[in-house]
């Protein structure tokens, strides 16, 4: 054993007997924070010691200590803004640390550009892919690395070799524009391996993937690990981290607050380590569902030319004070449902009734004016003007309503005052309302959106992935806001990929599959596992716990799913 | 570290915005001057004298000053027309064709309308604006119904407009040939239909200067103080976000194109109603393209574009003195070219830098505040 490392500078009198077992308790108590790193005989792939990085007026990282073993997947978890990205930028040579050392394979190094890092076998797969759509996989991989294996048959051979060795299943001649997200990600991974990476940094790789693709990615990661590579996996999805990582390092407020081994910890304990406080649970206490139907959707159908409909005769009702949760694997019609309800798309048949009034033909603006709140699934594309100040973002979507305008004229004064109020009430962390939306973290952007939508006292709220990419603290606040509104008689349509959130917040659950609502469930009794299997189309009807649907049905649904994947 | 009050921060953000807004054009101008000097040096000329020659020339001669101001007025309309499209992410290259066709038909209507002078003048202006709007409207219609890029459509429409003008001013159509001249025009307007000028010493500035100022103010108010302007800016900044907030992208495309075309119709008016009093075969051309450069330079901002137009006009008119002093007047054209290139690069980099800087600043503010809270809690 190497001597116990003490973090945050406070000396500990004696190391605990079994460091890992007691780690979390120690960290959560007011006792000096400490943690142990298991000594190993081999040299670590990456060792970061005492990394500190200051930006003018802010310390982004301080006293970071991380040891990444060869042949392991090392997860780096922490809230948004905890300093994970800065740290990875330092490791990838994009920024230089002010203090501390980086050791790669036992040799101390100093990077002044990503080129240096690549030369040392460090590769980075960014969250947003950097591929040229109109080039083939081969062309994308050799681009910028022409000197390695040329651009012809030697490169192709190498690509196939790598693809085979790590089970990536990449076709070098496929056009990138024809590839799905998961395939593109594999191309990105191949790209860094092609350049000789021995240590891979993956920045939130699962954020863009659906559950099945996540499993496939994890299989790839295990292959990489088996071949002796080290993988640094950045994420804030704790369930995933626990399933794939060998070691976990938690970062909070710019410093490493602890390490853990997946087999000895739980998502909850990890999350508590991340936020440093007790975690909220998304459970709603008492039912607030009333008899009054607010939103009534009948036979809603949205066609696709020459293919089967994207939405196929959806019928459901949401009552005042009710949260209807829609579960489903992404791409089964959720986006289309939202867009049809908000009026960005118009249904081919079926009706949408809001408080007894037929709104099917209403344009988006009228729906929003008349009390349809909208928390979009992609806030950057649909909810914000990123380069506009916060108060202009407060106007967005509600330009015709008070306090944003008076008749024909805008009312910047009113909008600004109300933005101040939202910032205060919804705890949007910002130095002011004149800063651009792009400079806020994801959680604070989302709180601004939630505050904006709630400010117009909606009757019906569409909440699509309301806490996606949002840190744990903001998540609790957003849940509170939804619960509060539900209590006041709001009807909510909740769409989420987070099954715990879905089960915890919803009063009623429906499962969408291939454009149809195929099953319903009672959130009080259903488990995420049961819901998950219904999402793949394996079950239909009312999901009774623990009964399963008849086998014949499974076969039917499976064939339907195969058809759906062609899209 | 000192803690800032919100008011201080607000002031600082404002200051920073102004600096960011002016940094790019100033940088571009500096680069353009430097590169032009390098070119002068490379050709064995004095690298600095041309600038002082041009400045002195304009400072000395009131008639040149009038030329510069008049040119500025015309350029300003062109820049506004282009800018309104830019704000909606539309690249209206067709301003050229829109203003020339507008001026031509405006001139024809004004000459042939049996009405008193003032009404003739108003008819000319209204016709030019309507024709400009309709001509741009064709491109808008093609875009929203058939998905044709407005860039392609407006370029094509420029060529068609030139052909139509060529036809209209033929002598057996609407053309007139004044005695003793081989130029063709659409007929001279009576003096009562001229737009009054503003006296400037012994000379006259286009009265359209007033209209230009009004248009600039109106442009700013429309964009920043009306619901419509907000929708337009939102649609230009993020089509998807605008759609989700109930702004019809198609409607905005049509409106922005029509407005752009209508403003384009005004470009020819200062010359037509203040100087030539007719549309002739050698009616000034090319303002539509210059307008693109000035809108870029002025960052679509009404004040920025005013400075841009003034700079362009200065370079245009002052360069004539270079020929008399042993330099090539094309130096100013070189400078204009470099400015356009430098401006595009400078804007992009200054904007990225500014955004990043603000993000860092916000991060710093929040970290400082969090730290303070923590200390208080302990």
GROMACS .gro file of C-alpha atoms in nm, chain B residues 3-204:
model
  202
  570UNK     CA    1  -1.706   4.236  -0.534
  571UNK     CA    2  -1.903   4.427  -0.793
  572UNK     CA    3  -2.247   4.565  -0.743
  573UNK     CA    4  -2.502   4.474  -1.011
  574UNK     CA    5  -2.503   4.829  -1.138
  575UNK     CA    6  -2.129   4.835  -1.183
  576UNK     CA    7  -2.144   4.505  -1.359
  577UNK     CA    8  -2.417   4.627  -1.588
  578UNK     CA    9  -2.213   4.930  -1.679
  579UNK     CA   10  -1.912   4.714  -1.740
  580UNK     CA   11  -2.106   4.477  -1.963
  581UNK     CA   12  -2.236   4.772  -2.160
  582UNK     CA   13  -1.887   4.913  -2.192
  583UNK     CA   14  -1.765   4.580  -2.310
  584UNK     CA   15  -2.041   4.554  -2.568
  585UNK     CA   16  -1.946   4.891  -2.712
  586UNK     CA   17  -1.580   4.794  -2.721
  587UNK     CA   18  -1.661   4.465  -2.887
  588UNK     CA   19  -1.885   4.633  -3.140
  589UNK     CA   20  -1.622   4.887  -3.241
  590UNK     CA   21  -1.317   4.665  -3.206
  591UNK     CA   22  -1.380   4.467  -3.522
  592UNK     CA   23  -1.426   4.756  -3.768
  593UNK     CA   24  -1.136   4.950  -3.617
  594UNK     CA   25  -0.919   4.641  -3.638
  595UNK     CA   26  -1.026   4.579  -3.996
  596UNK     CA   27  -0.954   4.938  -4.091
  597UNK     CA   28  -0.612   4.925  -3.928
  598UNK     CA   29  -0.528   4.604  -4.114
  599UNK     CA   30  -0.649   4.755  -4.439
  600UNK     CA   31  -0.434   5.066  -4.394
  601UNK     CA   32  -0.133   4.857  -4.302
  602UNK     CA   33  -0.169   4.621  -4.597
  603UNK     CA   34  -0.228   4.906  -4.837
  604UNK     CA   35   0.090   5.070  -4.709
  605UNK     CA   36   0.275   4.746  -4.770
  606UNK     CA   37   0.147   4.741  -5.127
  607UNK     CA   38   0.253   5.103  -5.176
  608UNK     CA   39   0.593   5.024  -5.035
  609UNK     CA   40   0.625   4.721  -5.261
  610UNK     CA   41   0.560   4.938  -5.566
  611UNK     CA   42   0.823   5.182  -5.453
  612UNK     CA   43   0.586   5.457  -5.345
  613UNK     CA   44   0.559   5.654  -5.025
  614UNK     CA   45   0.346   5.431  -4.802
  615UNK     CA   46   0.176   5.711  -4.606
  616UNK     CA   47   0.139   6.014  -4.831
  617UNK     CA   48  -0.178   5.900  -5.012
  618UNK     CA   49  -0.378   5.909  -4.687
  619UNK     CA   50  -0.284   6.264  -4.607
  620UNK     CA   51  -0.342   6.364  -4.969
  621UNK     CA   52  -0.696   6.227  -4.955
  622UNK     CA   53  -0.778   6.385  -4.621
  623UNK     CA   54  -0.643   6.723  -4.724
  624UNK     CA   55  -0.825   6.709  -5.054
  625UNK     CA   56  -1.162   6.660  -4.888
  626UNK     CA   57  -1.087   6.913  -4.614
  627UNK     CA   58  -0.993   7.178  -4.868
  628UNK     CA   59  -1.277   7.157  -5.122
  629UNK     CA   60  -1.641   7.211  -5.017
  630UNK     CA   61  -1.765   7.065  -5.346
  631UNK     CA   62  -1.580   6.741  -5.269
  632UNK     CA   63  -1.734   6.742  -4.924
  633UNK     CA   64  -2.078   6.763  -5.085
  634UNK     CA   65  -1.989   6.478  -5.317
  635UNK     CA   66  -1.883   6.267  -5.021
  636UNK     CA   67  -2.199   6.341  -4.823
  637UNK     CA   68  -2.426   6.279  -5.118
  638UNK     CA   69  -2.257   5.953  -5.192
  639UNK     CA   70  -2.293   5.860  -4.825
  640UNK     CA   71  -2.669   5.913  -4.842
  641UNK     CA   72  -2.705   5.681  -5.138
  642UNK     CA   73  -2.481   5.416  -4.987
  643UNK     CA   74  -2.671   5.434  -4.661
  644UNK     CA   75  -2.997   5.333  -4.825
  645UNK     CA   76  -2.820   5.047  -4.996
  646UNK     CA   77  -2.669   4.929  -4.668
  647UNK     CA   78  -3.004   4.948  -4.487
  648UNK     CA   79  -3.172   4.745  -4.760
  649UNK     CA   80  -2.910   4.474  -4.735
  650UNK     CA   81  -2.901   4.484  -4.355
  651UNK     CA   82  -3.270   4.418  -4.310
  652UNK     CA   83  -3.223   4.096  -4.503
  653UNK     CA   84  -2.913   4.009  -4.304
  654UNK     CA   85  -3.103   4.041  -3.978
  655UNK     CA   86  -3.334   3.768  -4.103
  656UNK     CA   87  -3.044   3.559  -4.236
  657UNK     CA   88  -3.132   3.649  -4.591
  658UNK     CA   89  -2.864   3.746  -4.837
  659UNK     CA   90  -3.034   3.985  -5.073
  660UNK     CA   91  -2.781   4.024  -5.353
  661UNK     CA   92  -3.062   4.158  -5.566
  662UNK     CA   93  -3.062   4.508  -5.417
  663UNK     CA   94  -2.880   4.613  -5.734
  664UNK     CA   95  -3.157   4.502  -5.966
  665UNK     CA   96  -3.430   4.617  -5.729
  666UNK     CA   97  -3.312   4.976  -5.710
  667UNK     CA   98  -3.232   5.010  -6.077
  668UNK     CA   99  -3.563   4.868  -6.190
  669UNK     CA  100  -3.742   5.076  -5.926
  670UNK     CA  101  -3.570   5.394  -6.038
  671UNK     CA  102  -3.636   5.321  -6.404
  672UNK     CA  103  -4.007   5.252  -6.366
  673UNK     CA  104  -4.034   5.532  -6.107
  674UNK     CA  105  -3.883   5.772  -6.360
  675UNK     CA  106  -4.122   5.656  -6.631
  676UNK     CA  107  -4.429   5.688  -6.406
  677UNK     CA  108  -4.316   6.030  -6.281
  678UNK     CA  109  -4.264   6.166  -6.629
  679UNK     CA  110  -4.587   6.032  -6.777
  680UNK     CA  111  -4.823   6.089  -6.484
  681UNK     CA  112  -5.048   6.386  -6.558
  682UNK     CA  113  -5.024   6.542  -6.213
  683UNK     CA  114  -4.873   6.846  -6.042
  684UNK     CA  115  -4.505   6.837  -5.945
  685UNK     CA  116  -4.522   6.728  -5.583
  686UNK     CA  117  -4.754   6.440  -5.668
  687UNK     CA  118  -4.520   6.339  -5.947
  688UNK     CA  119  -4.237   6.329  -5.695
  689UNK     CA  120  -4.434   6.119  -5.449
  690UNK     CA  121  -4.541   5.889  -5.731
  691UNK     CA  122  -4.178   5.838  -5.830
  692UNK     CA  123  -4.079   5.743  -5.476
  693UNK     CA  124  -4.377   5.517  -5.414
  694UNK     CA  125  -4.340   5.343  -5.749
  695UNK     CA  126  -3.968   5.284  -5.695
  696UNK     CA  127  -4.033   5.134  -5.353
  697UNK     CA  128  -4.320   4.915  -5.471
  698UNK     CA  129  -4.126   4.792  -5.772
  699UNK     CA  130  -3.822   4.717  -5.554
  700UNK     CA  131  -4.039   4.530  -5.306
  701UNK     CA  132  -4.216   4.328  -5.574
  702UNK     CA  133  -3.892   4.243  -5.748
  703UNK     CA  134  -3.749   4.116  -5.418
  704UNK     CA  135  -4.085   3.951  -5.347
  705UNK     CA  136  -4.036   3.718  -5.643
  706UNK     CA  137  -3.723   3.580  -5.476
  707UNK     CA  138  -3.908   3.554  -5.143
  708UNK     CA  139  -4.194   3.365  -5.305
  709UNK     CA  140  -3.956   3.125  -5.476
  710UNK     CA  141  -3.784   3.066  -5.144
  711UNK     CA  142  -4.090   2.992  -4.935
  712UNK     CA  143  -4.281   2.792  -5.195
  713UNK     CA  144  -4.006   2.613  -5.384
  714UNK     CA  145  -3.710   2.636  -5.148
  715UNK     CA  146  -3.499   2.827  -5.401
  716UNK     CA  147  -3.204   2.998  -5.232
  717UNK     CA  148  -3.258   3.372  -5.232
  718UNK     CA  149  -2.894   3.420  -5.326
  719UNK     CA  150  -2.940   3.243  -5.658
  720UNK     CA  151  -3.282   3.391  -5.726
  721UNK     CA  152  -3.175   3.750  -5.663
  722UNK     CA  153  -2.862   3.719  -5.878
  723UNK     CA  154  -3.075   3.592  -6.164
  724UNK     CA  155  -3.330   3.866  -6.107
  725UNK     CA  156  -3.050   4.125  -6.134
  726UNK     CA  157  -2.977   4.005  -6.486
  727UNK     CA  158  -3.345   4.004  -6.576
  728UNK     CA  159  -3.390   4.354  -6.433
  729UNK     CA  160  -3.102   4.481  -6.648
  730UNK     CA  161  -3.267   4.336  -6.957
  731UNK     CA  162  -3.605   4.486  -6.872
  732UNK     CA  163  -3.448   4.828  -6.816
  733UNK     CA  164  -3.270   4.797  -7.149
  734UNK     CA  165  -3.605   4.735  -7.314
  735UNK     CA  166  -3.801   5.005  -7.132
  736UNK     CA  167  -3.566   5.290  -7.213
  737UNK     CA  168  -3.559   5.221  -7.584
  738UNK     CA  169  -3.674   5.522  -7.779
  739UNK     CA  170  -3.985   5.355  -7.919
  740UNK     CA  171  -4.090   5.234  -7.574
  741UNK     CA  172  -4.045   5.494  -7.295
  742UNK     CA  173  -3.706   5.634  -7.390
  743UNK     CA  174  -3.630   5.993  -7.487
  744UNK     CA  175  -3.322   6.127  -7.653
  745UNK     CA  176  -3.241   6.487  -7.559
  746UNK     CA  177  -3.126   6.704  -7.845
  747UNK     CA  178  -2.756   6.708  -7.901
  748UNK     CA  179  -2.694   6.401  -7.690
  749UNK     CA  180  -2.666   6.035  -7.760
  750UNK     CA  181  -2.772   5.928  -7.412
  751UNK     CA  182  -3.123   5.795  -7.366
  752UNK     CA  183  -3.341   5.876  -7.067
  753UNK     CA  184  -3.698   5.831  -6.950
  754UNK     CA  185  -3.783   6.198  -6.982
  755UNK     CA  186  -3.682   6.490  -6.764
  756UNK     CA  187  -3.901   6.572  -6.465
  757UNK     CA  188  -4.020   6.934  -6.424
  758UNK     CA  189  -3.842   7.131  -6.153
  759UNK     CA  190  -4.152   7.125  -5.933
  760UNK     CA  191  -4.107   6.747  -5.902
  761UNK     CA  192  -3.749   6.769  -5.781
  762UNK     CA  193  -3.668   6.684  -5.425
  763UNK     CA  194  -3.543   7.002  -5.256
  764UNK     CA  195  -3.177   7.005  -5.157
  765UNK     CA  196  -3.008   7.138  -4.845
  766UNK     CA  197  -2.782   7.440  -4.911
  767UNK     CA  198  -2.416   7.388  -4.823
  768UNK     CA  199  -2.218   7.701  -4.901
  769UNK     CA  200  -2.244   7.745  -5.276
  770UNK     CA  201  -2.352   7.386  -5.318
  771UNK     CA  202  -2.646   7.162  -5.234
   0.00000   0.00000   0.00000
